[in-house]
mmCIF file of C-alpha atoms and ligand atoms in Angstrom:
data_model
loop_
_atom_site.group_PDB
_atom_site.id
_atom_site.type_symbol
_atom_site.label_atom_id
_atom_site.label_comp_id
_atom_site.label_asym_id
_atom_site.label_seq_id
_atom_site.Cartn_x
_atom_site.Cartn_y
_atom_site.Cartn_z
ATOM 1 C CA MET A 1 17.074 4.667 16.058
ATOM 2 C CA SER A 2 14.681 4.237 18.937
ATOM 3 C CA GLN A 3 13.144 0.823 19.578
ATOM 4 C CA ASP A 4 9.705 2.363 20.109
ATOM 5 C CA LYS A 5 6.897 1.620 17.716
ATOM 6 C CA PRO A 6 6.847 4.408 15.104
ATOM 7 C CA THR A 7 4.170 7.017 15.755
ATOM 8 C CA ILE A 8 1.614 7.653 13.069
ATOM 9 C CA LEU A 9 -0.757 10.557 13.503
ATOM 10 C CA ILE A 10 -4.382 9.602 12.803
ATOM 11 C CA GLU A 11 -6.699 12.312 11.450
ATOM 12 C CA ARG A 12 -10.080 10.709 10.872
ATOM 13 C CA ARG A 13 -12.181 12.429 8.249
ATOM 14 C CA ALA A 14 -15.581 13.754 9.300
ATOM 15 C CA ASP A 15 -17.211 13.011 5.942
ATOM 16 C CA ALA A 16 -16.524 9.232 5.770
ATOM 17 C CA VAL A 17 -18.828 7.076 3.626
ATOM 18 C CA ALA A 18 -22.046 6.287 5.546
ATOM 19 C CA PRO A 19 -22.294 2.722 6.941
ATOM 20 C CA ALA A 20 -25.295 1.732 4.782
ATOM 21 C CA GLU A 21 -23.560 2.950 1.602
ATOM 22 C CA ARG A 22 -20.330 1.180 2.605
ATOM 23 C CA GLU A 23 -22.210 -2.109 3.132
ATOM 24 C CA ARG A 24 -23.786 -1.698 -0.291
ATOM 25 C CA LEU A 25 -20.359 -1.137 -1.896
ATOM 26 C CA LEU A 26 -18.949 -4.202 -0.107
ATOM 27 C CA GLN A 27 -21.606 -6.479 -1.661
ATOM 28 C CA ASP A 28 -19.830 -6.662 -5.011
ATOM 29 C CA PRO A 29 -16.536 -4.797 -4.817
ATOM 30 C CA GLY A 30 -14.841 -6.189 -7.955
ATOM 31 C CA PHE A 31 -11.090 -5.515 -8.054
ATOM 32 C CA GLY A 32 -9.526 -2.089 -7.451
ATOM 33 C CA ARG A 33 -12.677 -0.066 -8.163
ATOM 34 C CA ILE A 34 -13.632 1.014 -4.642
ATOM 35 C CA PHE A 35 -11.342 2.742 -2.170
ATOM 36 C CA THR A 36 -11.623 3.300 1.568
ATOM 37 C CA ASP A 37 -11.973 6.638 3.363
ATOM 38 C CA HIS A 38 -8.345 7.150 4.344
ATOM 39 C CA MET A 39 -4.748 6.779 3.204
ATOM 40 C CA ALA A 40 -1.422 6.672 5.008
ATOM 41 C CA THR A 41 1.410 8.959 3.893
ATOM 42 C CA ILE A 42 5.036 9.492 4.958
ATOM 43 C CA ARG A 43 7.543 11.878 3.419
ATOM 44 C CA PHE A 44 11.295 11.605 2.995
ATOM 45 C CA HIS A 45 13.673 14.522 2.870
ATOM 46 C CA PRO A 46 17.464 14.085 3.123
ATOM 47 C CA GLU A 47 17.702 16.554 6.014
ATOM 48 C CA ARG A 48 14.611 15.409 7.909
ATOM 49 C CA GLY A 49 14.674 11.701 7.091
ATOM 50 C CA TRP A 50 11.300 9.932 7.180
ATOM 51 C CA HIS A 51 8.798 12.357 8.661
ATOM 52 C CA ASP A 52 5.166 13.458 8.803
ATOM 53 C CA ALA A 53 3.756 9.898 9.063
ATOM 54 C CA LYS A 54 -0.025 10.096 9.149
ATOM 55 C CA VAL A 55 -3.358 8.588 8.228
ATOM 56 C CA VAL A 56 -5.598 11.214 6.645
ATOM 57 C CA ALA A 57 -8.610 11.517 4.328
ATOM 58 C CA ARG A 58 -7.819 9.890 0.991
ATOM 59 C CA SER A 59 -7.412 12.757 -1.442
ATOM 60 C CA GLU A 60 -5.531 13.966 -4.505
ATOM 61 C CA PHE A 61 -1.794 14.657 -4.333
ATOM 62 C CA ALA A 62 -0.438 18.005 -5.456
ATOM 63 C CA LEU A 63 2.616 17.269 -7.613
ATOM 64 C CA ASN A 64 4.957 19.722 -9.228
ATOM 65 C CA PRO A 65 5.106 19.024 -13.007
ATOM 66 C CA SER A 66 8.856 18.606 -12.593
ATOM 67 C CA ALA A 67 8.539 15.923 -9.900
ATOM 68 C CA LEU A 68 11.085 13.330 -10.965
ATOM 69 C CA VAL A 69 8.631 10.413 -10.953
ATOM 70 C CA LEU A 70 6.753 11.982 -13.874
ATOM 71 C CA HIS A 71 9.867 11.934 -16.043
ATOM 72 C CA TYR A 72 12.127 9.064 -15.036
ATOM 73 C CA ALA A 73 9.657 6.662 -13.403
ATOM 74 C CA GLN A 74 11.209 6.221 -9.980
ATOM 75 C CA GLU A 75 8.203 4.391 -8.556
ATOM 76 C CA ILE A 76 7.784 1.153 -6.601
ATOM 77 C CA PHE A 77 4.830 -0.564 -4.982
ATOM 78 C CA GLU A 78 3.627 -3.502 -2.928
ATOM 79 C CA GLY A 79 0.469 -5.588 -2.897
ATOM 80 C CA MET A 80 -0.859 -7.257 0.246
ATOM 81 C CA LYS A 81 -4.181 -8.034 1.893
ATOM 82 C CA ALA A 82 -5.998 -7.758 5.226
ATOM 83 C CA TYR A 83 -8.326 -10.689 5.902
ATOM 84 C CA ARG A 84 -11.350 -10.943 8.166
ATOM 85 C CA LEU A 85 -10.963 -13.745 10.750
ATOM 86 C CA PRO A 86 -13.768 -16.045 11.960
ATOM 87 C CA ASP A 87 -13.805 -14.262 15.372
ATOM 88 C CA GLY A 88 -14.448 -10.906 13.671
ATOM 89 C CA GLY A 89 -10.840 -9.730 14.060
ATOM 90 C CA ALA A 90 -8.487 -9.039 11.169
ATOM 91 C CA THR A 91 -5.027 -10.112 10.080
ATOM 92 C CA LEU A 92 -2.281 -9.253 7.636
ATOM 93 C CA PHE A 93 -0.319 -12.047 5.950
ATOM 94 C CA ARG A 94 3.498 -11.926 6.162
ATOM 95 C CA PRO A 95 3.716 -8.091 6.133
ATOM 96 C CA ASP A 96 7.387 -8.411 7.156
ATOM 97 C CA ALA A 97 8.063 -10.033 3.767
ATOM 98 C CA ASN A 98 6.372 -7.140 1.931
ATOM 99 C CA ALA A 99 8.333 -4.624 4.033
ATOM 100 C CA ARG A 100 11.620 -6.354 3.136
ATOM 101 C CA ARG A 101 10.780 -6.570 -0.544
ATOM 102 C CA PHE A 102 9.754 -2.893 -0.591
ATOM 103 C CA ARG A 103 13.194 -2.002 0.726
ATOM 104 C CA SER A 104 14.969 -4.120 -1.849
ATOM 105 C CA SER A 105 12.827 -2.648 -4.656
ATOM 106 C CA ALA A 106 13.772 0.825 -3.364
ATOM 107 C CA ALA A 107 17.463 -0.098 -3.315
ATOM 108 C CA ARG A 108 17.311 -1.307 -6.943
ATOM 109 C CA MET A 109 15.613 1.916 -8.045
ATOM 110 C CA ALA A 110 18.088 4.112 -6.108
ATOM 111 C CA MET A 111 15.260 5.350 -3.857
ATOM 112 C CA ALA A 112 15.238 6.020 -0.099
ATOM 113 C CA GLU A 113 14.629 2.803 1.864
ATOM 114 C CA LEU A 114 11.662 2.927 4.221
ATOM 115 C CA PRO A 115 12.457 1.176 7.540
ATOM 116 C CA GLU A 116 10.507 -2.079 7.800
ATOM 117 C CA ASP A 117 8.856 -1.213 11.126
ATOM 118 C CA LEU A 118 7.561 2.045 9.650
ATOM 119 C CA PHE A 119 6.181 0.215 6.599
ATOM 120 C CA ILE A 120 4.299 -2.254 8.815
ATOM 121 C CA ALA A 121 3.108 0.471 11.217
ATOM 122 C CA SER A 122 1.710 2.548 8.336
ATOM 123 C CA VAL A 123 -0.206 -0.410 6.896
ATOM 124 C CA GLU A 124 -1.515 -1.382 10.340
ATOM 125 C CA ALA A 125 -2.617 2.189 11.084
ATOM 126 C CA LEU A 126 -4.561 2.425 7.819
ATOM 127 C CA VAL A 127 -6.221 -0.980 8.249
ATOM 128 C CA ARG A 128 -7.237 -0.188 11.830
ATOM 129 C CA THR A 129 -8.663 3.182 10.777
ATOM 130 C CA ASP A 130 -10.615 1.663 7.866
ATOM 131 C CA SER A 131 -11.287 -1.744 9.459
ATOM 132 C CA ASP A 132 -15.023 -1.536 8.685
ATOM 133 C CA TRP A 133 -14.012 -1.814 5.016
ATOM 134 C CA ILE A 134 -12.609 -5.356 5.365
ATOM 135 C CA PRO A 135 -15.206 -7.574 3.662
ATOM 136 C CA SER A 136 -16.109 -10.835 5.363
ATOM 137 C CA ALA A 137 -17.374 -12.827 2.351
ATOM 138 C CA ASP A 138 -15.306 -15.883 1.451
ATOM 139 C CA GLY A 139 -12.685 -14.949 -1.149
ATOM 140 C CA ALA A 140 -13.043 -11.231 -0.378
ATOM 141 C CA SER A 141 -10.441 -9.128 1.447
ATOM 142 C CA LEU A 142 -9.057 -5.612 1.804
ATOM 143 C CA TYR A 143 -6.299 -5.161 -0.787
ATOM 144 C CA LEU A 144 -3.518 -2.830 0.363
ATOM 145 C CA ARG A 145 -1.325 -0.886 -1.995
ATOM 146 C CA PRO A 146 1.768 0.716 -0.434
ATOM 147 C CA PHE A 147 3.757 2.713 -3.006
ATOM 148 C CA MET A 148 6.435 5.368 -3.263
ATOM 149 C CA ILE A 149 7.227 8.101 -5.793
ATOM 150 C CA ALA A 150 10.129 10.469 -6.423
ATOM 151 C CA THR A 151 8.969 14.005 -5.681
ATOM 152 C CA GLU A 152 12.065 16.182 -6.015
ATOM 153 C CA VAL A 153 11.542 19.062 -8.426
ATOM 154 C CA ALA A 154 14.289 18.630 -11.014
ATOM 155 C CA LEU A 155 14.864 17.517 -14.576
ATOM 156 C CA GLY A 156 18.435 16.317 -14.264
ATOM 157 C CA THR A 157 18.846 12.556 -14.487
ATOM 158 C CA LYS A 158 19.713 11.498 -10.956
ATOM 159 C CA PRO A 159 18.080 9.738 -8.048
ATOM 160 C CA SER A 160 15.492 11.973 -6.404
ATOM 161 C CA ALA A 161 16.412 13.385 -3.008
ATOM 162 C CA GLU A 162 12.777 13.488 -1.848
ATOM 163 C CA TYR A 163 10.022 10.871 -1.766
ATOM 164 C CA LEU A 164 6.365 10.452 -0.961
ATOM 165 C CA TYR A 165 5.308 7.058 0.382
ATOM 166 C CA ALA A 166 1.601 6.241 0.668
ATOM 167 C CA VAL A 167 -0.768 3.349 1.340
ATOM 168 C CA ILE A 168 -4.271 3.124 -0.101
ATOM 169 C CA ALA A 169 -6.795 0.337 0.512
ATOM 170 C CA SER A 170 -9.421 -1.252 -1.707
ATOM 171 C CA PRO A 171 -11.979 -3.907 -0.757
ATOM 172 C CA VAL A 172 -11.849 -6.682 -3.355
ATOM 173 C CA GLY A 173 -13.737 -9.792 -4.389
ATOM 174 C CA ALA A 174 -12.252 -12.511 -6.619
ATOM 175 C CA TYR A 175 -9.598 -11.181 -9.049
ATOM 176 C CA PHE A 176 -10.730 -13.007 -12.162
ATOM 177 C CA LYS A 177 -14.380 -12.761 -13.068
ATOM 178 C CA GLY A 178 -15.655 -16.332 -12.940
ATOM 179 C CA GLY A 179 -13.552 -17.146 -9.857
ATOM 180 C CA ALA A 180 -11.610 -20.393 -9.880
ATOM 181 C CA ALA A 181 -12.116 -21.339 -13.536
ATOM 182 C CA ALA A 182 -8.886 -22.132 -15.401
ATOM 183 C CA VAL A 183 -7.421 -19.274 -17.467
ATOM 184 C CA THR A 184 -5.959 -19.283 -20.970
ATOM 185 C CA ILE A 185 -2.526 -17.725 -21.323
ATOM 186 C CA TRP A 186 -0.652 -16.237 -24.261
ATOM 187 C CA VAL A 187 3.043 -16.999 -24.840
ATOM 188 C CA SER A 188 4.763 -13.702 -25.565
ATOM 189 C CA ASP A 189 7.644 -14.551 -27.921
ATOM 190 C CA ASN A 190 8.355 -11.034 -29.193
ATOM 191 C CA TYR A 191 8.042 -8.896 -26.039
ATOM 192 C CA THR A 192 10.081 -9.631 -22.912
ATOM 193 C CA ARG A 193 9.419 -8.368 -19.394
ATOM 194 C CA ALA A 194 12.858 -8.278 -17.787
ATOM 195 C CA ALA A 195 16.468 -8.779 -18.858
ATOM 196 C CA PRO A 196 19.503 -9.849 -16.808
ATOM 197 C CA GLY A 197 20.781 -6.807 -14.921
ATOM 198 C CA GLY A 198 17.437 -5.043 -15.300
ATOM 199 C CA THR A 199 14.632 -4.425 -12.840
ATOM 200 C CA GLY A 200 12.711 -7.721 -13.070
ATOM 201 C CA ALA A 201 13.136 -8.527 -9.374
ATOM 202 C CA ALA A 202 11.940 -5.069 -8.260
ATOM 203 C CA LYS A 203 8.225 -4.402 -7.895
ATOM 204 C CA CYS A 204 8.157 -1.220 -9.949
ATOM 205 C CA GLY A 205 5.528 0.354 -12.161
ATOM 206 C CA GLY A 206 7.975 0.469 -15.069
ATOM 207 C CA ASN A 207 7.948 -3.326 -15.368
ATOM 208 C CA TYR A 208 4.183 -3.187 -15.713
ATOM 209 C CA ALA A 209 4.275 -0.404 -18.309
ATOM 210 C CA ALA A 210 6.647 -2.579 -20.337
ATOM 211 C CA SER A 211 4.271 -5.558 -20.159
ATOM 212 C CA LEU A 212 1.043 -3.867 -21.224
ATOM 213 C CA GLN A 213 1.579 -4.224 -24.973
ATOM 214 C CA ALA A 214 2.093 -7.985 -24.570
ATOM 215 C CA GLN A 215 -0.990 -8.155 -22.355
ATOM 216 C CA ALA A 216 -3.024 -6.313 -25.008
ATOM 217 C CA GLU A 217 -1.767 -8.725 -27.678
ATOM 218 C CA GLY A 218 -2.772 -11.681 -25.489
ATOM 219 C CA ALA A 219 -6.231 -10.175 -24.974
ATOM 220 C CA ARG A 220 -6.649 -9.792 -28.768
ATOM 221 C CA GLU A 221 -5.834 -13.508 -29.050
ATOM 222 C CA GLY A 222 -8.586 -14.298 -26.565
ATOM 223 C CA CYS A 223 -6.223 -14.949 -23.632
ATOM 224 C CA ASP A 224 -6.588 -13.829 -20.006
ATOM 225 C CA GLN A 225 -2.893 -13.416 -19.176
ATOM 226 C CA VAL A 226 0.570 -13.477 -20.744
ATOM 227 C CA VAL A 227 3.511 -15.736 -19.897
ATOM 228 C CA PHE A 228 6.935 -14.188 -20.518
ATOM 229 C CA LEU A 229 10.049 -16.032 -21.670
ATOM 230 C CA ASP A 230 13.633 -15.112 -20.757
ATOM 231 C CA ALA A 231 15.107 -12.193 -22.688
ATOM 232 C CA VAL A 232 18.342 -13.963 -23.708
ATOM 233 C CA GLU A 233 17.294 -17.275 -25.267
ATOM 234 C CA ARG A 234 13.517 -16.670 -25.496
ATOM 235 C CA ARG A 235 13.116 -20.184 -24.291
ATOM 236 C CA TRP A 236 12.842 -20.383 -20.501
ATOM 237 C CA ILE A 237 9.549 -19.670 -18.796
ATOM 238 C CA GLU A 238 9.827 -16.764 -16.367
ATOM 239 C CA GLU A 239 6.457 -15.615 -15.038
ATOM 240 C CA LEU A 240 3.184 -13.957 -15.937
ATOM 241 C CA GLY A 241 2.892 -10.152 -15.967
ATOM 242 C CA GLY A 242 2.064 -10.058 -12.270
ATOM 243 C CA MET A 243 2.092 -13.661 -11.076
ATOM 244 C CA ASN A 244 4.617 -16.463 -10.613
ATOM 245 C CA VAL A 245 4.039 -19.844 -12.223
ATOM 246 C CA PHE A 246 4.167 -23.477 -11.033
ATOM 247 C CA PHE A 247 4.116 -26.816 -12.884
ATOM 248 C CA VAL A 248 2.720 -30.049 -11.407
ATOM 249 C CA PHE A 249 3.842 -33.442 -12.712
ATOM 250 C CA ALA A 250 2.178 -36.858 -12.835
ATOM 251 C CA ASP A 251 4.745 -38.141 -10.308
ATOM 252 C CA GLY A 252 3.354 -35.605 -7.812
ATOM 253 C CA SER A 253 6.368 -33.258 -7.904
ATOM 254 C CA LEU A 254 6.241 -29.501 -8.525
ATOM 255 C CA GLN A 255 8.569 -27.129 -10.330
ATOM 256 C CA THR A 256 8.856 -23.343 -10.516
ATOM 257 C CA PRO A 257 11.466 -21.155 -12.254
ATOM 258 C CA PRO A 258 14.383 -20.137 -9.983
ATOM 259 C CA LEU A 259 14.843 -16.544 -8.752
ATOM 260 C CA THR A 260 17.774 -15.515 -10.895
ATOM 261 C CA GLY A 261 17.070 -11.778 -10.863
ATOM 262 C CA THR A 262 14.611 -11.453 -13.740
ATOM 263 C CA ILE A 263 11.643 -12.848 -11.806
ATOM 264 C CA LEU A 264 9.716 -11.098 -9.050
ATOM 265 C CA PRO A 265 10.218 -13.021 -5.773
ATOM 266 C CA GLY A 266 6.550 -13.601 -4.944
ATOM 267 C CA ILE A 267 5.484 -14.089 -1.337
ATOM 268 C CA THR A 268 2.685 -16.376 -2.529
ATOM 269 C CA ARG A 269 5.298 -18.372 -4.472
ATOM 270 C CA ASP A 270 7.445 -18.700 -1.365
ATOM 271 C CA SER A 271 4.453 -19.659 0.823
ATOM 272 C CA LEU A 272 3.269 -22.317 -1.643
ATOM 273 C CA ILE A 273 6.738 -23.892 -1.842
ATOM 274 C CA THR A 274 6.653 -24.223 1.956
ATOM 275 C CA LEU A 275 3.094 -25.591 2.026
ATOM 276 C CA ALA A 276 3.791 -28.109 -0.753
ATOM 277 C CA ARG A 277 6.859 -29.372 1.136
ATOM 278 C CA ASP A 278 4.749 -29.576 4.327
ATOM 279 C CA MET A 279 2.449 -31.903 2.360
ATOM 280 C CA GLY A 280 5.425 -34.107 1.522
ATOM 281 C CA LEU A 281 5.604 -32.976 -2.120
ATOM 282 C CA THR A 282 8.926 -32.413 -3.886
ATOM 283 C CA VAL A 283 9.393 -28.857 -5.206
ATOM 284 C CA ARG A 284 12.208 -28.001 -7.631
ATOM 285 C CA GLU A 285 13.287 -24.414 -8.337
ATOM 286 C CA GLU A 286 14.676 -25.095 -11.797
ATOM 287 C CA PRO A 287 14.357 -23.627 -15.285
ATOM 288 C CA TYR A 288 11.629 -25.091 -17.518
ATOM 289 C CA SER A 289 11.400 -24.366 -21.225
ATOM 290 C CA ILE A 290 8.291 -23.499 -23.190
ATOM 291 C CA ASP A 291 8.887 -26.416 -25.591
ATOM 292 C CA GLN A 292 9.263 -28.866 -22.694
ATOM 293 C CA TRP A 293 6.063 -27.532 -21.157
ATOM 294 C CA GLN A 294 4.198 -28.256 -24.394
ATOM 295 C CA ALA A 295 5.802 -31.716 -24.780
ATOM 296 C CA ASP A 296 5.088 -32.699 -21.158
ATOM 297 C CA ALA A 297 1.481 -31.451 -21.317
ATOM 298 C CA LYS A 298 0.931 -33.454 -24.503
ATOM 299 C CA SER A 299 2.546 -36.651 -23.161
ATOM 300 C CA GLY A 300 0.725 -36.446 -19.847
ATOM 301 C CA LYS A 301 3.955 -36.145 -17.846
ATOM 302 C CA LEU A 302 2.711 -32.728 -16.710
ATOM 303 C CA THR A 303 -0.786 -32.732 -15.243
ATOM 304 C CA GLU A 304 -1.390 -29.222 -13.863
ATOM 305 C CA SER A 305 -0.062 -25.670 -14.010
ATOM 306 C CA PHE A 306 -1.039 -22.604 -12.036
ATOM 307 C CA ALA A 307 -0.169 -18.962 -11.546
ATOM 308 C CA CYS A 308 0.011 -17.333 -8.120
ATOM 309 C CA GLY A 309 0.145 -13.921 -6.497
ATOM 310 C CA THR A 310 -1.526 -11.956 -3.723
ATOM 311 C CA ALA A 311 -4.221 -10.429 -5.927
ATOM 312 C CA ALA A 312 -5.429 -13.604 -7.689
ATOM 313 C CA VAL A 313 -4.132 -16.091 -5.052
ATOM 314 C CA VAL A 314 -3.847 -19.357 -7.042
ATOM 315 C CA THR A 315 -5.148 -19.404 -10.601
ATOM 316 C CA PRO A 316 -5.264 -22.673 -12.562
ATOM 317 C CA ILE A 317 -3.946 -22.506 -16.137
ATOM 318 C CA GLY A 318 -6.139 -24.495 -18.553
ATOM 319 C CA HIS A 319 -4.843 -23.606 -22.005
ATOM 320 C CA VAL A 320 -1.657 -22.134 -23.462
ATOM 321 C CA LYS A 321 -1.563 -20.388 -26.857
ATOM 322 C CA GLY A 322 1.159 -18.672 -28.856
ATOM 323 C CA ARG A 323 2.420 -18.160 -32.395
ATOM 324 C CA LYS A 324 4.303 -21.475 -32.137
ATOM 325 C CA HIS A 325 2.435 -23.183 -29.318
ATOM 326 C CA ALA A 326 -1.039 -24.482 -28.519
ATOM 327 C CA PHE A 327 -1.773 -26.985 -25.793
ATOM 328 C CA THR A 328 -4.179 -27.898 -23.023
ATOM 329 C CA ILE A 329 -3.082 -28.644 -19.459
ATOM 330 C CA GLY A 330 -4.694 -31.865 -18.186
ATOM 331 C CA ASP A 331 -8.364 -31.705 -19.102
ATOM 332 C CA GLY A 332 -8.284 -27.891 -19.170
ATOM 333 C CA LYS A 333 -9.910 -27.656 -15.742
ATOM 334 C CA PRO A 334 -8.464 -26.815 -12.301
ATOM 335 C CA GLY A 335 -6.332 -29.730 -11.038
ATOM 336 C CA ALA A 336 -6.424 -31.476 -7.648
ATOM 337 C CA VAL A 337 -2.945 -30.419 -6.415
ATOM 338 C CA THR A 338 -3.650 -26.811 -7.449
ATOM 339 C CA GLU A 339 -6.931 -26.819 -5.525
ATOM 340 C CA ARG A 340 -5.343 -28.434 -2.482
ATOM 341 C CA LEU A 341 -2.545 -25.862 -2.294
ATOM 342 C CA LYS A 342 -4.967 -22.992 -2.798
ATOM 343 C CA ALA A 343 -7.219 -24.271 0.002
ATOM 344 C CA ALA A 344 -4.241 -24.799 2.337
ATOM 345 C CA LEU A 345 -3.037 -21.212 1.788
ATOM 346 C CA GLN A 346 -6.485 -19.643 2.080
ATOM 347 C CA ASP A 347 -7.314 -21.640 5.221
ATOM 348 C CA ILE A 348 -4.253 -20.147 6.935
ATOM 349 C CA GLN A 349 -4.958 -16.618 5.648
ATOM 350 C CA ARG A 350 -8.560 -16.825 6.874
ATOM 351 C CA GLY A 351 -7.664 -18.255 10.283
ATOM 352 C CA ARG A 352 -9.345 -21.609 9.574
ATOM 353 C CA ALA A 353 -6.125 -23.656 9.820
ATOM 354 C CA GLU A 354 -3.194 -23.613 12.226
ATOM 355 C CA ASP A 355 -0.604 -20.934 11.412
ATOM 356 C CA LYS A 356 2.433 -23.200 11.849
ATOM 357 C CA HIS A 357 4.886 -20.825 10.210
ATOM 358 C CA GLY A 358 3.839 -17.683 12.096
ATOM 359 C CA TRP A 359 2.628 -15.941 8.913
ATOM 360 C CA LEU A 360 -0.371 -14.146 10.399
ATOM 361 C CA HIS A 361 0.046 -10.665 11.830
ATOM 362 C CA LYS A 362 -3.208 -10.212 13.749
ATOM 363 C CA LEU A 363 -4.548 -6.722 14.309
ATOM 364 C CA GLY A 364 -6.637 -7.620 17.356
HETATM 365 C C1 LIG B 1 3.607 -8.805 -7.150
HETATM 366 C C2 LIG B 1 4.081 -9.677 -8.256
HETATM 367 C C3 LIG B 1 4.035 -11.078 -8.183
HETATM 368 C C4 LIG B 1 3.404 -11.819 -7.023
HETATM 369 O O1 LIG B 1 3.985 -11.553 -5.795
HETATM 370 P P1 LIG B 1 3.181 -11.853 -4.447
HETATM 371 O O2 LIG B 1 4.094 -11.407 -3.371
HETATM 372 O O3 LIG B 1 2.922 -13.305 -4.421
HETATM 373 O O4 LIG B 1 1.915 -11.058 -4.520
HETATM 374 C C5 LIG B 1 4.568 -11.810 -9.234
HETATM 375 N N1 LIG B 1 5.092 -11.203 -10.319
HETATM 376 C C6 LIG B 1 5.126 -9.855 -10.432
HETATM 377 C C7 LIG B 1 5.718 -9.252 -11.647
HETATM 378 C C8 LIG B 1 4.625 -9.049 -9.410
HETATM 379 O O5 LIG B 1 4.661 -7.724 -9.539
#
């Protein structure tokens, strides 16, 4: 392999959205509703390896009805963001961590592994091409969605030989309508998200498909999100459908479930552990049961809880409901430690605080 930066062909479209219309769309982008002008794509073929890397007009894919992804769900994805910096430049946040996780998701799903430098180069090329789409409002960013599908034409059950990797970009505002308000979460005690030996640690669409019924049940119960318990004992808290979870105690310590293979290793989770320790707080990666959570919230031993992930950043949890549980965290409002950690993370991502850990990947 050459040490040179991978080459990505850029084919700018002639019919891009007009600047005035783009500015109008960026006023109130919502989440995942608006998409930029271009996309990045790279193909894999066993004889040619990774080839045809390019940024082109965002358009439909032509897929053969026998493409393996449509039948056996070989699909993985990533979620990351480009942020506008105070000097007008832009930055990615820990893209090397997304590139590594994308490879390990691919390995788990028996898919071709995209080299990390090619992953980062493709994301960079798309963000540079569509840089006018990065919103500058506080809390807004350009959400990036790298993903990969199995494209071999076959119906036999086997790993696909061919893949299509792509990156699309979507300007986003705050994830939850209402911004930083605390959310109510539903305890799913009948549906589980991931079992030991399964795909819980891979970022694959299949995990999401399996969580939608629980999410719909939570919504019917008036909840914003679902918290999943472990599949073996139905007792240990794992994570939300797309976010990791943290607990804050009256003694100032924090706890989050350990990465034992059924939980997605969140980059926000990892960053917050580091930032909390920088602040001198103790963070334990240890199992925590749903009954203990209720008992500690009721006794006042636990004072705050929050969910975290790239899309929603840090989201305070105010209330927890389930068939056998009902409790309020603290006074049901965002807590001080939660707010402090969220501000610390966002200040780094937005270039307002020193990047001590070298997490920013500036695009210049
Ligand atoms: C993406 C994801 C997360 C959060 O990961 P980040 O890297 O922090 O965005 C948590 N849980 C699941 C199931 C996810 O898919």
